[in-house]
Amino acid sequence: MNDTIRTQLEHRTIREYENRPVPEEIIKQLIQVACRTATSNGLQACSIIRITDQAIKDELADICKQEYVARMPELWIFIVDQYRNGQIAKEKDCHEESIRDMDRFFQAFTDAVLMAQNVVNAAESIGLGTVYFGSILNDADRVIKLLDLPKLTFPALGLGFGYPNQNPQLKPRMDMELRMFENKYKCFDSYLDMIKEYDEIMQTYYDLRQSNQRVDSFSNQVVTKLKNINPIRQRIMNVIVNQGFDLMLDKADQK
C-alpha cells in the first residue's frame, strides 16, 4: 500500500485547528492541484473563492450553524461557474441559451466537487486536516448575496483546512456490499438485517461534535435526518433558477 492510499484510508473530518496559518507556498501548491483537476469537456466551469475576510467567515458560520466555520485557518468556497464561459461566448458573438441548461449546471457542479476532493487529497497528503461544508446550502441565496455571485454561478460546497488540533476516531463505514454492485443495481429484501452489525458498530463511535458522546445507530440517524427538514434547502432549485439556469422540465417526460 502506498502513502497516498494509506492517507486516504485514514481520512477523518477535522473541525478544530491550530492557530497558525497555512504557508502561502502550500496554498499556491493546492491552487495548482485545483487547476489540474479533471474537468468536463475541458471547459473548467468552476471557480474558488478564498475567504480571508473575518466578517464573511462569521456570516458563513451563521448560515452553516457551525461556529467553527469562523475559525477556519483556510476557508474556500467552490463555485459552479458558467458565467465566465458565457461571457467568453458573448464576446465571440455567440448567444446560445444552452449555457443555462441543466447539462451545463451539472457539468460545472461536478467540476467543483471533483476539484474540492482533489484539494483534500493533496492537503491531507502533507499533513493538513480538512472539513467539508455542505451546510453553505442552508441558505444558498444568502451565500450568493454575501459572495456577490453573478448569474450563472452557484455555491457548490465549502472546504476548510489547516493544521489539525484534534485526533478524532476513525468513523465506521457501511460495508461496500451495500454500495458496490456489478453491472446492475442490487436491491436487498431487508436493509435493516443487512446493516444490523453496522448499526451496532456505529454506536461505539464517539462524535467530538456532541461532547464526545457515542452516536446513535446508523438506521436511527437516517430517520432523524429525514425528519430534520430545512424548508429553505427544500426550495434550492428555485435559487438555481434565480441564478439564471433553466430546469427545462418537460411534463411529458415526467413519471
PDB file of C-alpha atoms in Angstrom:
ATOM      1  CA  MET A   1       0.000   0.000   0.000  1.00  0.00           C
ATOM      2  CA  ASN A   2       1.457   3.377  -0.981  1.00  0.00           C
ATOM      3  CA  ASP A   3       1.376   6.536   1.117  1.00  0.00           C
ATOM      4  CA  THR A   4      -1.424   8.132  -0.908  1.00  0.00           C
ATOM      5  CA  ILE A   5      -3.825   5.252  -0.342  1.00  0.00           C
ATOM      6  CA  ARG A   6      -2.795   4.945   3.299  1.00  0.00           C
ATOM      7  CA  THR A   7      -3.633   8.634   3.824  1.00  0.00           C
ATOM      8  CA  GLN A   8      -6.985   8.285   2.064  1.00  0.00           C
ATOM      9  CA  LEU A   9      -7.927   5.267   4.191  1.00  0.00           C
ATOM     10  CA  GLU A  10      -7.171   7.334   7.293  1.00  0.00           C
ATOM     11  CA  HIS A  11      -9.398  10.247   6.208  1.00  0.00           C
ATOM     12  CA  ARG A  12     -11.362  11.870   9.004  1.00  0.00           C
ATOM     13  CA  THR A  13     -13.094  15.209   9.343  1.00  0.00           C
ATOM     14  CA  ILE A  14     -11.143  17.799  11.345  1.00  0.00           C
ATOM     15  CA  ARG A  15     -13.090  20.662  12.904  1.00  0.00           C
ATOM     16  CA  GLU A  16     -10.526  22.152  15.285  1.00  0.00           C
ATOM     17  CA  TYR A  17      -7.229  23.621  14.082  1.00  0.00           C
ATOM     18  CA  GLU A  18      -4.062  25.123  15.472  1.00  0.00           C
ATOM     19  CA  ASN A  19      -3.985  28.904  15.474  1.00  0.00           C
ATOM     20  CA  ARG A  20      -1.399  29.216  12.731  1.00  0.00           C
ATOM     21  CA  PRO A  21      -1.748  29.984   9.032  1.00  0.00           C
ATOM     22  CA  VAL A  22      -1.081  27.608   6.183  1.00  0.00           C
ATOM     23  CA  PRO A  23       2.064  28.927   4.418  1.00  0.00           C
ATOM     24  CA  GLU A  24       1.421  30.698   1.131  1.00  0.00           C
ATOM     25  CA  GLU A  25       3.803  28.295  -0.608  1.00  0.00           C
ATOM     26  CA  ILE A  26       1.462  25.422   0.289  1.00  0.00           C
ATOM     27  CA  ILE A  27      -1.584  27.480  -0.721  1.00  0.00           C
ATOM     28  CA  LYS A  28      -0.018  28.021  -4.145  1.00  0.00           C
ATOM     29  CA  GLN A  29       0.614  24.277  -4.493  1.00  0.00           C
ATOM     30  CA  LEU A  30      -3.005  23.484  -3.624  1.00  0.00           C
ATOM     31  CA  ILE A  31      -4.206  26.068  -6.125  1.00  0.00           C
ATOM     32  CA  GLN A  32      -2.144  24.312  -8.792  1.00  0.00           C
ATOM     33  CA  VAL A  33      -3.658  20.971  -7.755  1.00  0.00           C
ATOM     34  CA  ALA A  34      -7.107  22.538  -8.137  1.00  0.00           C
ATOM     35  CA  CYS A  35      -6.108  23.868 -11.545  1.00  0.00           C
ATOM     36  CA  ARG A  36      -5.047  20.424 -12.786  1.00  0.00           C
ATOM     37  CA  THR A  37      -8.256  18.663 -11.711  1.00  0.00           C
ATOM     38  CA  ALA A  38     -10.164  16.776 -14.408  1.00  0.00           C
ATOM     39  CA  THR A  39     -12.936  18.884 -15.942  1.00  0.00           C
ATOM     40  CA  SER A  40     -15.938  18.081 -18.133  1.00  0.00           C
ATOM     41  CA  ASN A  41     -15.250  18.816 -21.813  1.00  0.00           C
ATOM     42  CA  GLY A  42     -12.136  20.693 -20.735  1.00  0.00           C
ATOM     43  CA  LEU A  43     -14.299  23.767 -20.064  1.00  0.00           C
ATOM     44  CA  GLN A  44     -13.131  24.340 -16.461  1.00  0.00           C
ATOM     45  CA  ALA A  45     -16.560  25.632 -15.448  1.00  0.00           C
ATOM     46  CA  CYS A  46     -15.931  26.090 -11.745  1.00  0.00           C
ATOM     47  CA  SER A  47     -14.126  28.601  -9.556  1.00  0.00           C
ATOM     48  CA  ILE A  48     -12.943  29.012  -5.972  1.00  0.00           C
ATOM     49  CA  ILE A  49     -13.490  31.911  -3.607  1.00  0.00           C
ATOM     50  CA  ARG A  50     -10.885  32.032  -0.840  1.00  0.00           C
ATOM     51  CA  ILE A  51     -12.423  33.652   2.235  1.00  0.00           C
ATOM     52  CA  THR A  52      -9.946  35.845   4.124  1.00  0.00           C
ATOM     53  CA  ASP A  53     -12.383  38.467   5.444  1.00  0.00           C
ATOM     54  CA  GLN A  54     -13.315  37.557   9.037  1.00  0.00           C
ATOM     55  CA  ALA A  55     -16.708  39.247   8.725  1.00  0.00           C
ATOM     56  CA  ILE A  56     -17.587  36.983   5.801  1.00  0.00           C
ATOM     57  CA  LYS A  57     -16.357  33.921   7.725  1.00  0.00           C
ATOM     58  CA  ASP A  58     -18.580  34.947  10.635  1.00  0.00           C
ATOM     59  CA  GLU A  59     -21.639  35.243   8.421  1.00  0.00           C
ATOM     60  CA  LEU A  60     -20.919  31.930   6.719  1.00  0.00           C
ATOM     61  CA  ALA A  61     -20.659  30.350  10.168  1.00  0.00           C
ATOM     62  CA  ASP A  62     -24.115  31.724  10.948  1.00  0.00           C
ATOM     63  CA  ILE A  63     -25.505  30.333   7.693  1.00  0.00           C
ATOM     64  CA  CYS A  64     -23.894  26.942   8.330  1.00  0.00           C
ATOM     65  CA  LYS A  65     -24.988  26.913  12.001  1.00  0.00           C
ATOM     66  CA  GLN A  66     -21.448  25.741  12.778  1.00  0.00           C
ATOM     67  CA  GLU A  67     -19.489  28.275  14.834  1.00  0.00           C
ATOM     68  CA  TYR A  68     -16.140  26.701  13.997  1.00  0.00           C
ATOM     69  CA  VAL A  69     -16.538  27.808  10.365  1.00  0.00           C
ATOM     70  CA  ALA A  70     -15.470  31.259  11.584  1.00  0.00           C
ATOM     71  CA  ARG A  71     -12.232  29.804  12.971  1.00  0.00           C
ATOM     72  CA  MET A  72     -11.036  28.031   9.833  1.00  0.00           C
ATOM     73  CA  PRO A  73      -7.398  28.894   9.000  1.00  0.00           C
ATOM     74  CA  GLU A  74      -8.368  28.434   5.347  1.00  0.00           C
ATOM     75  CA  LEU A  75     -11.909  28.552   4.000  1.00  0.00           C
ATOM     76  CA  TRP A  76     -12.554  28.013   0.306  1.00  0.00           C
ATOM     77  CA  ILE A  77     -15.955  28.047  -1.423  1.00  0.00           C
ATOM     78  CA  PHE A  78     -16.188  26.040  -4.646  1.00  0.00           C
ATOM     79  CA  ILE A  79     -18.463  27.622  -7.215  1.00  0.00           C
ATOM     80  CA  VAL A  80     -20.451  26.419 -10.216  1.00  0.00           C
ATOM     81  CA  ASP A  81     -19.234  28.937 -12.790  1.00  0.00           C
ATOM     82  CA  GLN A  82     -20.814  29.113 -16.219  1.00  0.00           C
ATOM     83  CA  TYR A  83     -20.679  32.919 -16.077  1.00  0.00           C
ATOM     84  CA  ARG A  84     -17.086  33.010 -17.326  1.00  0.00           C
ATOM     85  CA  ASN A  85     -17.693  30.819 -20.377  1.00  0.00           C
ATOM     86  CA  GLY A  86     -20.967  32.626 -21.046  1.00  0.00           C
ATOM     87  CA  GLN A  87     -19.101  35.925 -21.215  1.00  0.00           C
ATOM     88  CA  ILE A  88     -16.405  34.412 -23.431  1.00  0.00           C
ATOM     89  CA  ALA A  89     -19.114  33.186 -25.802  1.00  0.00           C
ATOM     90  CA  LYS A  90     -20.820  36.603 -25.895  1.00  0.00           C
ATOM     91  CA  GLU A  91     -17.525  38.284 -26.750  1.00  0.00           C
ATOM     92  CA  LYS A  92     -17.315  35.817 -29.640  1.00  0.00           C
ATOM     93  CA  ASP A  93     -20.846  36.912 -30.649  1.00  0.00           C
ATOM     94  CA  CYS A  94     -22.305  33.580 -29.516  1.00  0.00           C
ATOM     95  CA  HIS A  95     -25.522  33.822 -27.507  1.00  0.00           C
ATOM     96  CA  GLU A  96     -26.538  30.181 -27.192  1.00  0.00           C
ATOM     97  CA  GLU A  97     -29.150  29.551 -24.491  1.00  0.00           C
ATOM     98  CA  SER A  98     -27.537  26.187 -23.803  1.00  0.00           C
ATOM     99  CA  ILE A  99     -25.188  27.926 -21.359  1.00  0.00           C
ATOM    100  CA  ARG A 100     -28.176  27.993 -18.979  1.00  0.00           C
ATOM    101  CA  ASP A 101     -29.301  24.373 -19.234  1.00  0.00           C
ATOM    102  CA  MET A 102     -29.096  21.665 -16.604  1.00  0.00           C
ATOM    103  CA  ASP A 103     -26.406  19.813 -18.529  1.00  0.00           C
ATOM    104  CA  ARG A 104     -24.074  22.807 -18.129  1.00  0.00           C
ATOM    105  CA  PHE A 105     -25.095  23.241 -14.493  1.00  0.00           C
ATOM    106  CA  PHE A 106     -24.305  19.656 -13.532  1.00  0.00           C
ATOM    107  CA  GLN A 107     -21.075  19.647 -15.551  1.00  0.00           C
ATOM    108  CA  ALA A 108     -19.937  22.657 -13.540  1.00  0.00           C
ATOM    109  CA  PHE A 109     -21.239  21.258 -10.243  1.00  0.00           C
ATOM    110  CA  THR A 110     -19.329  18.033 -10.844  1.00  0.00           C
ATOM    111  CA  ASP A 111     -16.214  20.007 -11.756  1.00  0.00           C
ATOM    112  CA  ALA A 112     -16.466  21.911  -8.461  1.00  0.00           C
ATOM    113  CA  VAL A 113     -16.881  18.764  -6.361  1.00  0.00           C
ATOM    114  CA  LEU A 114     -14.012  16.966  -8.130  1.00  0.00           C
ATOM    115  CA  MET A 115     -11.786  20.000  -7.604  1.00  0.00           C
ATOM    116  CA  ALA A 116     -12.619  20.107  -3.899  1.00  0.00           C
ATOM    117  CA  GLN A 117     -11.794  16.413  -3.445  1.00  0.00           C
ATOM    118  CA  ASN A 118      -8.551  16.819  -5.338  1.00  0.00           C
ATOM    119  CA  VAL A 119      -7.528  19.629  -2.990  1.00  0.00           C
ATOM    120  CA  VAL A 120      -8.483  17.477   0.018  1.00  0.00           C
ATOM    121  CA  ASN A 121      -6.320  14.585  -1.181  1.00  0.00           C
ATOM    122  CA  ALA A 122      -3.369  16.909  -1.670  1.00  0.00           C
ATOM    123  CA  ALA A 123      -3.862  18.741   1.625  1.00  0.00           C
ATOM    124  CA  GLU A 124      -4.114  15.547   3.658  1.00  0.00           C
ATOM    125  CA  SER A 125      -1.045  14.108   1.927  1.00  0.00           C
ATOM    126  CA  ILE A 126       1.082  16.857   3.521  1.00  0.00           C
ATOM    127  CA  GLY A 127      -0.413  16.551   6.999  1.00  0.00           C
ATOM    128  CA  LEU A 128      -3.204  19.119   6.837  1.00  0.00           C
ATOM    129  CA  GLY A 129      -6.712  18.361   8.113  1.00  0.00           C
ATOM    130  CA  THR A 130      -9.873  19.105   6.145  1.00  0.00           C
ATOM    131  CA  VAL A 131     -13.605  19.558   6.620  1.00  0.00           C
ATOM    132  CA  TYR A 132     -16.345  19.952   4.026  1.00  0.00           C
ATOM    133  CA  PHE A 133     -19.204  22.407   4.467  1.00  0.00           C
ATOM    134  CA  GLY A 134     -22.272  21.302   2.537  1.00  0.00           C
ATOM    135  CA  SER A 135     -24.023  23.471   5.115  1.00  0.00           C
ATOM    136  CA  ILE A 136     -23.368  26.566   2.994  1.00  0.00           C
ATOM    137  CA  LEU A 137     -26.529  25.422   1.192  1.00  0.00           C
ATOM    138  CA  ASN A 138     -28.587  26.020   4.344  1.00  0.00           C
ATOM    139  CA  ASP A 139     -29.323  29.369   2.710  1.00  0.00           C
ATOM    140  CA  ALA A 140     -27.814  29.400  -0.773  1.00  0.00           C
ATOM    141  CA  ASP A 141     -29.478  32.699  -1.667  1.00  0.00           C
ATOM    142  CA  ARG A 142     -27.812  34.393   1.301  1.00  0.00           C
ATOM    143  CA  VAL A 143     -24.425  32.946   0.313  1.00  0.00           C
ATOM    144  CA  ILE A 144     -24.921  34.191  -3.245  1.00  0.00           C
ATOM    145  CA  LYS A 145     -25.560  37.724  -1.974  1.00  0.00           C
ATOM    146  CA  LEU A 146     -22.699  37.535   0.541  1.00  0.00           C
ATOM    147  CA  LEU A 147     -20.163  36.466  -2.094  1.00  0.00           C
ATOM    148  CA  ASP A 148     -21.590  38.738  -4.806  1.00  0.00           C
ATOM    149  CA  LEU A 149     -22.097  35.817  -7.194  1.00  0.00           C
ATOM    150  CA  PRO A 150     -23.336  36.791 -10.672  1.00  0.00           C
ATOM    151  CA  LYS A 151     -25.931  34.937 -12.713  1.00  0.00           C
ATOM    152  CA  LEU A 152     -24.878  31.504 -13.989  1.00  0.00           C
ATOM    153  CA  THR A 153     -22.924  30.776 -10.816  1.00  0.00           C
ATOM    154  CA  PHE A 154     -23.884  28.827  -7.711  1.00  0.00           C
ATOM    155  CA  PRO A 155     -22.118  27.831  -4.460  1.00  0.00           C
ATOM    156  CA  ALA A 156     -21.496  24.080  -4.570  1.00  0.00           C
ATOM    157  CA  LEU A 157     -19.699  23.410  -1.270  1.00  0.00           C
ATOM    158  CA  GLY A 158     -17.222  24.835   1.197  1.00  0.00           C
ATOM    159  CA  LEU A 159     -13.891  23.437   2.367  1.00  0.00           C
ATOM    160  CA  GLY A 160     -11.964  24.324   5.498  1.00  0.00           C
ATOM    161  CA  PHE A 161      -8.411  23.181   6.170  1.00  0.00           C
ATOM    162  CA  GLY A 162      -5.350  23.802   8.304  1.00  0.00           C
ATOM    163  CA  TYR A 163      -3.113  22.108  10.862  1.00  0.00           C
ATOM    164  CA  PRO A 164      -5.200  19.698  12.995  1.00  0.00           C
ATOM    165  CA  ASN A 165      -5.706  20.381  16.677  1.00  0.00           C
ATOM    166  CA  GLN A 166      -7.666  17.190  17.367  1.00  0.00           C
ATOM    167  CA  ASN A 167      -7.400  13.497  16.611  1.00  0.00           C
ATOM    168  CA  PRO A 168     -10.923  12.170  16.126  1.00  0.00           C
ATOM    169  CA  GLN A 169     -11.756   8.487  15.990  1.00  0.00           C
ATOM    170  CA  LEU A 170     -11.945   6.965  12.508  1.00  0.00           C
ATOM    171  CA  LYS A 171     -15.664   6.887  11.714  1.00  0.00           C
ATOM    172  CA  PRO A 172     -17.028   3.436  10.784  1.00  0.00           C
ATOM    173  CA  ARG A 173     -18.335   2.998   7.257  1.00  0.00           C
ATOM    174  CA  MET A 174     -21.012   0.762   5.827  1.00  0.00           C
ATOM    175  CA  ASP A 175     -19.894  -2.466   4.158  1.00  0.00           C
ATOM    176  CA  MET A 176     -19.308  -1.907   0.441  1.00  0.00           C
ATOM    177  CA  GLU A 177     -21.512  -4.923  -0.282  1.00  0.00           C
ATOM    178  CA  LEU A 178     -24.378  -2.457   0.029  1.00  0.00           C
ATOM    179  CA  ARG A 179     -22.708   0.216  -2.057  1.00  0.00           C
ATOM    180  CA  MET A 180     -20.839  -1.504  -4.868  1.00  0.00           C
ATOM    181  CA  PHE A 181     -22.522  -3.656  -7.481  1.00  0.00           C
ATOM    182  CA  GLU A 182     -21.600  -5.335 -10.727  1.00  0.00           C
ATOM    183  CA  ASN A 183     -23.391  -4.405 -13.941  1.00  0.00           C
ATOM    184  CA  LYS A 184     -26.785  -3.706 -12.303  1.00  0.00           C
ATOM    185  CA  TYR A 185     -28.138  -2.115  -9.139  1.00  0.00           C
ATOM    186  CA  LYS A 186     -28.855  -4.682  -6.452  1.00  0.00           C
ATOM    187  CA  CYS A 187     -31.811  -4.387  -4.077  1.00  0.00           C
ATOM    188  CA  PHE A 188     -31.992  -6.277  -0.772  1.00  0.00           C
ATOM    189  CA  ASP A 189     -35.035  -7.750   0.956  1.00  0.00           C
ATOM    190  CA  SER A 190     -34.219  -6.233   4.343  1.00  0.00           C
ATOM    191  CA  TYR A 191     -31.722  -3.421   4.696  1.00  0.00           C
ATOM    192  CA  LEU A 192     -32.092  -3.443   8.469  1.00  0.00           C
ATOM    193  CA  ASP A 193     -30.919  -7.058   8.501  1.00  0.00           C
ATOM    194  CA  MET A 194     -28.037  -6.168   6.211  1.00  0.00           C
ATOM    195  CA  ILE A 195     -26.853  -3.285   8.408  1.00  0.00           C
ATOM    196  CA  LYS A 196     -27.527  -4.853  11.794  1.00  0.00           C
ATOM    197  CA  GLU A 197     -23.837  -5.283  12.564  1.00  0.00           C
ATOM    198  CA  TYR A 198     -23.026  -1.816  11.218  1.00  0.00           C
ATOM    199  CA  ASP A 199     -25.732  -0.304  13.431  1.00  0.00           C
ATOM    200  CA  GLU A 200     -24.044  -1.874  16.441  1.00  0.00           C
ATOM    201  CA  ILE A 201     -20.579  -0.744  15.369  1.00  0.00           C
ATOM    202  CA  MET A 202     -21.744   2.839  14.828  1.00  0.00           C
ATOM    203  CA  GLN A 203     -22.855   3.053  18.439  1.00  0.00           C
ATOM    204  CA  THR A 204     -19.227   2.595  19.518  1.00  0.00           C
ATOM    205  CA  TYR A 205     -18.180   5.758  17.650  1.00  0.00           C
ATOM    206  CA  TYR A 206     -17.579   8.929  19.652  1.00  0.00           C
ATOM    207  CA  ASP A 207     -18.516  12.176  17.906  1.00  0.00           C
ATOM    208  CA  LEU A 208     -16.410  15.113  19.090  1.00  0.00           C
ATOM    209  CA  ARG A 209     -19.184  17.494  17.972  1.00  0.00           C
ATOM    210  CA  GLN A 210     -21.508  16.034  20.606  1.00  0.00           C
ATOM    211  CA  SER A 211     -19.316  16.473  23.687  1.00  0.00           C
ATOM    212  CA  ASN A 212     -17.530  13.233  22.864  1.00  0.00           C
ATOM    213  CA  GLN A 213     -20.748  11.213  23.164  1.00  0.00           C
ATOM    214  CA  ARG A 214     -21.463   7.974  21.359  1.00  0.00           C
ATOM    215  CA  VAL A 215     -23.642   8.380  18.275  1.00  0.00           C
ATOM    216  CA  ASP A 216     -26.945   6.677  17.585  1.00  0.00           C
ATOM    217  CA  SER A 217     -27.250   3.695  15.259  1.00  0.00           C
ATOM    218  CA  PHE A 218     -26.983   4.466  11.545  1.00  0.00           C
ATOM    219  CA  SER A 219     -30.593   3.451  10.864  1.00  0.00           C
ATOM    220  CA  ASN A 220     -31.836   5.825  13.567  1.00  0.00           C
ATOM    221  CA  GLN A 221     -29.664   8.586  12.155  1.00  0.00           C
ATOM    222  CA  VAL A 222     -31.303   8.097   8.740  1.00  0.00           C
ATOM    223  CA  VAL A 223     -34.752   8.575  10.278  1.00  0.00           C
ATOM    224  CA  THR A 224     -33.696  11.548  12.400  1.00  0.00           C
ATOM    225  CA  LYS A 225     -32.095  13.372   9.485  1.00  0.00           C
ATOM    226  CA  LEU A 226     -35.112  12.772   7.236  1.00  0.00           C
ATOM    227  CA  LYS A 227     -37.330  14.337   9.892  1.00  0.00           C
ATOM    228  CA  ASN A 228     -34.946  17.271  10.329  1.00  0.00           C
ATOM    229  CA  ILE A 229     -36.250  19.346   7.434  1.00  0.00           C
ATOM    230  CA  ASN A 230     -34.778  22.647   6.263  1.00  0.00           C
ATOM    231  CA  PRO A 231     -37.541  24.363   4.221  1.00  0.00           C
ATOM    232  CA  ILE A 232     -35.013  26.716   2.599  1.00  0.00           C
ATOM    233  CA  ARG A 233     -32.917  23.817   1.313  1.00  0.00           C
ATOM    234  CA  GLN A 234     -36.041  22.069   0.041  1.00  0.00           C
ATOM    235  CA  ARG A 235     -36.586  25.015  -2.296  1.00  0.00           C
ATOM    236  CA  ILE A 236     -33.000  25.127  -3.523  1.00  0.00           C
ATOM    237  CA  MET A 237     -33.971  24.560  -7.162  1.00  0.00           C
ATOM    238  CA  ASN A 238     -35.737  27.937  -7.055  1.00  0.00           C
ATOM    239  CA  VAL A 239     -32.415  29.564  -6.160  1.00  0.00           C
ATOM    240  CA  ILE A 240     -30.705  27.777  -9.047  1.00  0.00           C
ATOM    241  CA  VAL A 241     -33.379  29.089 -11.422  1.00  0.00           C
ATOM    242  CA  ASN A 242     -32.988  32.597  -9.985  1.00  0.00           C
ATOM    243  CA  GLN A 243     -29.295  32.342 -10.812  1.00  0.00           C
ATOM    244  CA  GLY A 244     -30.225  32.047 -14.466  1.00  0.00           C
ATOM    245  CA  PHE A 245     -30.240  28.299 -15.015  1.00  0.00           C
ATOM    246  CA  ASP A 246     -33.138  26.663 -16.871  1.00  0.00           C
ATOM    247  CA  LEU A 247     -34.618  23.439 -15.485  1.00  0.00           C
ATOM    248  CA  MET A 248     -36.273  22.724 -18.872  1.00  0.00           C
ATOM    249  CA  LEU A 249     -38.865  20.452 -17.318  1.00  0.00           C
ATOM    250  CA  ASP A 250     -40.879  18.505 -19.876  1.00  0.00           C
ATOM    251  CA  LYS A 251     -44.088  17.219 -18.309  1.00  0.00           C
ATOM    252  CA  ALA A 252     -44.353  14.554 -20.982  1.00  0.00           C
ATOM    253  CA  ASP A 253     -41.106  13.015 -19.703  1.00  0.00           C
ATOM    254  CA  GLN A 254     -42.104  13.042 -16.024  1.00  0.00           C
ATOM    255  CA  LYS A 255     -43.274   9.797 -14.459  1.00  0.00           C
TER     256      LYS A 255
END
